[in-house]
mmCIF file of C-alpha atoms in Angstrom:
data_model
loop_
_atom_site.group_PDB
_atom_site.id
_atom_site.type_symbol
_atom_site.label_atom_id
_atom_site.label_comp_id
_atom_site.label_asym_id
_atom_site.label_seq_id
_atom_site.Cartn_x
_atom_site.Cartn_y
_atom_site.Cartn_z
ATOM 1 C CA GLU R 1 18.568 138.158 61.635
ATOM 2 C CA THR R 2 16.554 134.952 61.667
ATOM 3 C CA GLY R 3 18.696 133.010 59.207
ATOM 4 C CA VAL R 4 15.707 132.619 56.882
ATOM 5 C CA THR R 5 16.095 134.091 53.408
ATOM 6 C CA GLN R 6 13.590 134.547 50.600
ATOM 7 C CA SER R 7 13.897 135.351 46.931
ATOM 8 C CA PRO R 8 13.072 137.366 45.030
ATOM 9 C CA THR R 9 12.400 140.443 47.144
ATOM 10 C CA HIS R 10 9.888 141.910 44.732
ATOM 11 C CA LEU R 11 8.105 140.483 41.728
ATOM 12 C CA ILE R 12 5.606 141.790 39.218
ATOM 13 C CA LYS R 13 3.508 139.317 37.241
ATOM 14 C CA THR R 14 0.544 139.459 34.916
ATOM 15 C CA ARG R 15 -2.796 137.852 35.640
ATOM 16 C CA GLY R 16 -2.849 134.238 34.457
ATOM 17 C CA GLN R 17 0.896 133.731 34.780
ATOM 18 C CA GLN R 18 2.641 131.355 37.144
ATOM 19 C CA VAL R 19 5.165 132.271 39.847
ATOM 20 C CA THR R 20 7.657 130.430 42.054
ATOM 21 C CA LEU R 21 8.866 131.935 45.309
ATOM 22 C CA ARG R 22 11.799 130.518 47.226
ATOM 23 C CA CYS R 23 12.761 130.236 50.866
ATOM 24 C CA SER R 24 15.913 128.979 52.536
ATOM 25 C CA SER R 25 16.025 128.036 56.211
ATOM 26 C CA GLN R 26 18.782 127.257 58.651
ATOM 27 C CA SER R 27 20.067 123.745 58.979
ATOM 28 C CA GLY R 28 17.872 121.746 61.326
ATOM 29 C CA HIS R 29 14.714 123.757 60.652
ATOM 30 C CA ASN R 30 12.702 120.857 59.286
ATOM 31 C CA THR R 31 9.323 122.582 59.258
ATOM 32 C CA VAL R 32 8.475 125.449 56.951
ATOM 33 C CA SER R 33 5.230 127.366 56.685
ATOM 34 C CA TRP R 34 4.096 129.811 54.057
ATOM 35 C CA TYR R 35 1.834 132.786 54.704
ATOM 36 C CA GLN R 36 0.098 135.368 52.549
ATOM 37 C CA GLN R 37 -0.203 138.845 54.002
ATOM 38 C CA ALA R 38 -2.455 141.259 52.173
ATOM 39 C CA LEU R 39 -2.029 144.960 52.803
ATOM 40 C CA GLY R 40 -3.352 145.933 56.224
ATOM 41 C CA GLN R 41 -4.068 142.347 57.262
ATOM 42 C CA GLY R 42 -2.441 139.714 59.415
ATOM 43 C CA PRO R 43 -0.628 136.806 57.770
ATOM 44 C CA GLN R 44 -2.903 134.049 56.488
ATOM 45 C CA PHE R 45 -1.598 130.504 56.654
ATOM 46 C CA ILE R 46 -1.213 128.820 53.244
ATOM 47 C CA PHE R 47 0.418 125.493 54.071
ATOM 48 C CA GLN R 48 3.123 123.819 56.071
ATOM 49 C CA TYR R 49 5.746 121.236 55.143
ATOM 50 C CA TYR R 50 7.477 118.859 57.504
ATOM 51 C CA ARG R 51 10.258 116.621 56.239
ATOM 52 C CA GLU R 52 9.257 117.294 52.628
ATOM 53 C CA GLU R 53 5.599 116.363 53.109
ATOM 54 C CA GLU R 54 2.662 118.767 53.313
ATOM 55 C CA ASN R 55 1.152 118.367 56.782
ATOM 56 C CA GLY R 56 -1.280 121.244 57.019
ATOM 57 C CA ARG R 57 -3.114 123.538 54.657
ATOM 58 C CA GLY R 58 -5.131 126.691 55.069
ATOM 59 C CA ASN R 59 -8.087 127.873 53.037
ATOM 60 C CA PHE R 60 -6.237 128.340 49.739
ATOM 61 C CA PRO R 61 -7.106 126.756 46.380
ATOM 62 C CA PRO R 62 -5.013 123.988 44.784
ATOM 63 C CA ARG R 63 -3.318 126.451 42.447
ATOM 64 C CA PHE R 64 -1.179 127.258 45.486
ATOM 65 C CA SER R 65 1.311 124.421 45.840
ATOM 66 C CA GLY R 66 4.662 123.882 47.455
ATOM 67 C CA LEU R 67 7.752 121.802 47.778
ATOM 68 C CA GLN R 68 10.305 121.310 50.504
ATOM 69 C CA PHE R 69 13.782 119.976 49.774
ATOM 70 C CA PRO R 70 16.276 118.038 51.904
ATOM 71 C CA ASN R 71 18.596 121.040 52.061
ATOM 72 C CA TYR R 72 16.004 123.020 54.109
ATOM 73 C CA SER R 73 14.912 125.108 51.156
ATOM 74 C CA SER R 74 11.345 125.306 49.929
ATOM 75 C CA GLU R 75 9.183 126.741 47.168
ATOM 76 C CA LEU R 76 5.745 128.231 46.888
ATOM 77 C CA ASN R 77 4.183 127.933 43.428
ATOM 78 C CA VAL R 78 1.106 129.827 42.374
ATOM 79 C CA ASN R 79 -0.584 129.068 39.056
ATOM 80 C CA ALA R 80 -3.094 131.135 37.128
ATOM 81 C CA LEU R 81 -2.342 134.293 39.081
ATOM 82 C CA GLU R 82 -5.239 136.542 40.026
ATOM 83 C CA LEU R 83 -5.190 140.206 40.995
ATOM 84 C CA ASP R 84 -6.079 139.267 44.581
ATOM 85 C CA ASP R 85 -2.876 137.249 44.839
ATOM 86 C CA SER R 86 -0.985 140.523 45.179
ATOM 87 C CA ALA R 87 0.464 140.388 48.679
ATOM 88 C CA LEU R 88 3.566 139.886 50.797
ATOM 89 C CA TYR R 89 4.450 136.195 50.952
ATOM 90 C CA LEU R 90 6.282 135.097 54.065
ATOM 91 C CA CYS R 91 7.942 131.836 54.855
ATOM 92 C CA ALA R 92 8.661 130.810 58.411
ATOM 93 C CA SER R 93 10.766 127.943 59.651
ATOM 94 C CA THR R 94 10.647 126.126 62.950
ATOM 95 C CA LEU R 95 13.560 124.576 64.754
ATOM 96 C CA GLN R 96 12.857 121.049 65.913
ATOM 97 C CA GLY R 97 12.808 120.968 69.694
ATOM 98 C CA SER R 98 12.061 124.646 70.123
ATOM 99 C CA SER R 99 8.783 125.923 71.514
ATOM 100 C CA TYR R 100 7.505 125.914 67.938
ATOM 101 C CA GLU R 101 8.644 129.472 67.614
ATOM 102 C CA GLN R 102 8.591 130.476 63.982
ATOM 103 C CA TYR R 103 11.429 132.409 62.389
ATOM 104 C CA PHE R 104 10.182 134.528 59.549
ATOM 105 C CA GLY R 105 11.994 135.441 56.382
ATOM 106 C CA PRO R 106 11.960 138.974 54.960
ATOM 107 C CA GLY R 107 9.165 138.163 52.507
ATOM 108 C CA THR R 108 8.519 138.467 48.793
ATOM 109 C CA ARG R 109 6.273 141.279 47.610
ATOM 110 C CA LEU R 110 4.212 139.990 44.681
ATOM 111 C CA THR R 111 2.233 142.370 42.509
ATOM 112 C CA VAL R 112 -0.186 140.958 39.951
ATOM 113 C CA THR R 113 -1.323 143.357 37.229
ATOM 114 C CA GLU D 1 -12.635 127.632 63.731
ATOM 115 C CA LEU D 2 -10.226 129.649 65.832
ATOM 116 C CA LYS D 3 -10.831 133.396 65.707
ATOM 117 C CA VAL D 4 -8.365 135.961 66.993
ATOM 118 C CA GLU D 5 -9.400 139.547 67.629
ATOM 119 C CA GLN D 6 -7.099 142.396 68.462
ATOM 120 C CA ASN D 7 -8.046 145.811 69.670
ATOM 121 C CA PRO D 8 -7.544 148.522 69.068
ATOM 122 C CA LEU D 9 -6.609 148.203 65.403
ATOM 123 C CA PHE D 10 -5.092 151.675 65.392
ATOM 124 C CA LEU D 11 -3.400 153.438 68.268
ATOM 125 C CA SER D 12 -1.889 156.891 68.292
ATOM 126 C CA MET D 13 -0.163 157.836 71.511
ATOM 127 C CA GLN D 14 2.283 160.358 72.866
ATOM 128 C CA GLU D 15 5.734 159.521 74.038
ATOM 129 C CA GLY D 16 5.864 158.774 77.738
ATOM 130 C CA LYS D 17 2.322 157.408 77.951
ATOM 131 C CA ASN D 18 1.205 153.886 78.804
ATOM 132 C CA TYR D 19 -1.236 151.769 76.869
ATOM 133 C CA THR D 20 -2.442 148.193 76.456
ATOM 134 C CA ILE D 21 -3.227 146.161 73.339
ATOM 135 C CA TYR D 22 -5.706 143.309 73.767
ATOM 136 C CA CYS D 23 -5.848 139.944 72.023
ATOM 137 C CA ASN D 24 -8.936 137.765 72.454
ATOM 138 C CA TYR D 25 -9.272 134.294 70.997
ATOM 139 C CA SER D 26 -12.174 131.901 70.646
ATOM 140 C CA THR D 27 -10.916 128.387 71.479
ATOM 141 C CA THR D 28 -8.501 126.815 73.916
ATOM 142 C CA SER D 29 -4.861 127.475 73.130
ATOM 143 C CA ASP D 30 -1.570 126.106 74.309
ATOM 144 C CA ARG D 31 0.590 128.980 73.179
ATOM 145 C CA LEU D 32 0.323 132.567 72.121
ATOM 146 C CA TYR D 33 2.809 134.679 70.201
ATOM 147 C CA TRP D 34 3.374 138.398 69.879
ATOM 148 C CA TYR D 35 5.163 139.796 66.841
ATOM 149 C CA ARG D 36 6.274 143.205 65.696
ATOM 150 C CA GLN D 37 6.267 144.272 62.053
ATOM 151 C CA ASP D 38 7.823 147.460 60.720
ATOM 152 C CA PRO D 39 6.454 148.880 57.455
ATOM 153 C CA GLY D 40 7.504 146.772 54.480
ATOM 154 C CA LYS D 41 9.409 144.373 56.702
ATOM 155 C CA SER D 42 8.945 140.866 58.006
ATOM 156 C CA LEU D 43 7.774 139.767 61.433
ATOM 157 C CA GLU D 44 10.004 139.942 64.483
ATOM 158 C CA SER D 45 9.184 137.603 67.348
ATOM 159 C CA LEU D 46 8.636 139.404 70.648
ATOM 160 C CA PHE D 47 7.155 136.878 73.067
ATOM 161 C CA VAL D 48 5.929 133.296 73.277
ATOM 162 C CA LEU D 49 3.499 132.668 76.136
ATOM 163 C CA LEU D 50 2.928 129.058 77.101
ATOM 164 C CA SER D 51 0.792 128.867 80.210
ATOM 165 C CA ASN D 52 -1.927 130.578 82.172
ATOM 166 C CA GLY D 53 -0.587 133.532 84.109
ATOM 167 C CA ALA D 54 2.580 133.727 82.020
ATOM 168 C CA VAL D 55 4.133 137.177 81.993
ATOM 169 C CA LYS D 56 7.127 138.206 79.933
ATOM 170 C CA GLN D 57 8.847 141.573 79.737
ATOM 171 C CA GLU D 58 11.364 143.025 77.356
ATOM 172 C CA GLY D 59 12.217 146.685 77.735
ATOM 173 C CA ARG D 60 9.061 148.780 77.623
ATOM 174 C CA LEU D 61 6.861 145.870 76.500
ATOM 175 C CA MET D 62 5.186 143.368 78.790
ATOM 176 C CA ALA D 63 2.949 140.528 77.638
ATOM 177 C CA SER D 64 0.627 138.422 79.739
ATOM 178 C CA LEU D 65 -1.700 135.495 79.163
ATOM 179 C CA ASP D 66 -4.983 134.524 80.821
ATOM 180 C CA THR D 67 -6.055 131.229 79.285
ATOM 181 C CA LYS D 68 -9.296 131.106 81.273
ATOM 182 C CA ALA D 69 -10.418 134.419 79.815
ATOM 183 C CA ARG D 70 -8.778 133.566 76.462
ATOM 184 C CA LEU D 71 -7.064 136.923 76.595
ATOM 185 C CA SER D 72 -3.540 138.193 76.181
ATOM 186 C CA THR D 73 -2.375 141.753 76.701
ATOM 187 C CA LEU D 74 0.640 143.646 75.444
ATOM 188 C CA HIS D 75 1.347 146.566 77.738
ATOM 189 C CA ILE D 76 3.472 149.486 76.633
ATOM 190 C CA THR D 77 5.166 151.518 79.330
ATOM 191 C CA ALA D 78 6.420 155.064 78.724
ATOM 192 C CA ALA D 79 6.191 154.743 74.946
ATOM 193 C CA VAL D 80 8.988 156.011 72.727
ATOM 194 C CA HIS D 81 8.922 156.742 68.994
ATOM 195 C CA ASP D 82 10.947 153.600 68.199
ATOM 196 C CA LEU D 83 8.019 151.470 69.294
ATOM 197 C CA SER D 84 5.979 152.677 66.326
ATOM 198 C CA ALA D 85 5.119 149.528 64.353
ATOM 199 C CA THR D 86 2.309 147.036 63.826
ATOM 200 C CA TYR D 87 1.903 144.430 66.548
ATOM 201 C CA PHE D 88 0.318 141.044 65.901
ATOM 202 C CA CYS D 89 -0.789 138.350 68.246
ATOM 203 C CA ALA D 90 -1.006 134.800 66.933
ATOM 204 C CA VAL D 91 -2.689 131.917 68.699
ATOM 205 C CA ARG D 92 -2.067 128.222 68.308
ATOM 206 C CA SER D 93 -5.073 126.136 69.294
ATOM 207 C CA SER D 94 -4.414 123.222 71.603
ATOM 208 C CA GLY D 95 -4.915 119.888 69.917
ATOM 209 C CA GLY D 96 -4.704 119.407 66.191
ATOM 210 C CA SER D 97 -2.406 121.429 63.998
ATOM 211 C CA TYR D 98 0.531 123.502 65.102
ATOM 212 C CA ILE D 99 -0.476 126.388 62.914
ATOM 213 C CA PRO D 100 -0.990 129.768 64.535
ATOM 214 C CA THR D 101 -3.871 132.036 63.581
ATOM 215 C CA PHE D 102 -3.006 135.716 63.441
ATOM 216 C CA GLY D 103 -5.032 138.714 64.489
ATOM 217 C CA ARG D 104 -5.403 141.680 62.168
ATOM 218 C CA GLY D 105 -2.716 143.618 63.967
ATOM 219 C CA THR D 106 -2.563 146.868 65.924
ATOM 220 C CA SER D 107 -0.906 149.759 64.138
ATOM 221 C CA LEU D 108 0.863 151.859 66.775
ATOM 222 C CA ILE D 109 2.145 155.364 66.171
ATOM 223 C CA VAL D 110 4.020 157.101 68.958
ATOM 224 C CA HIS D 111 4.223 160.877 68.631
ATOM 225 C CA PRO D 112 6.982 163.002 70.169
#
């Protein structure tokens, strides 16, 4: 167990809708990253938050946005869902002072129909 | 742009055999990670390699790093069925962001 939780576990949405995914890290994990993992692929970096500010972003459009809260929880929001957004979404937190090892949550499986 | 290539992408092997998974990357890196993922599950951290010549072992898995060749290997010794999973390497480039880039993964199946 990594101490990182995500909700919901599974989600089905319709194209054009909006979705919010949630992640909760351990106390002290002040950096959280979000990844999208399509079937048969490696995780693709979406963005990273450090102390509630976005400090890195991958090649994803602005309809992917996030928030990080003081209680070490975070959200990934996706607007105007497309079929290609169907994937496993993983959050990973990093403990300050560690070797930047990331602790991954169990993921949210999003299906867009 | 950092590129990470793993090979093979698929590996079917018999129990008791040895094999090596390779991870090549395109720019200088200051750390390399190996992860295991079981079907439908999240990623489990196996190793973090920080310096040239680093070697780490856990059970039947041994990982090494050659920063000059920009190559890491994950060696499997006397494979058992429980090792069946997908293995990813992820590379963090030195300088700039702390974001690792993942390879496509190696899907390993160990047959009795």
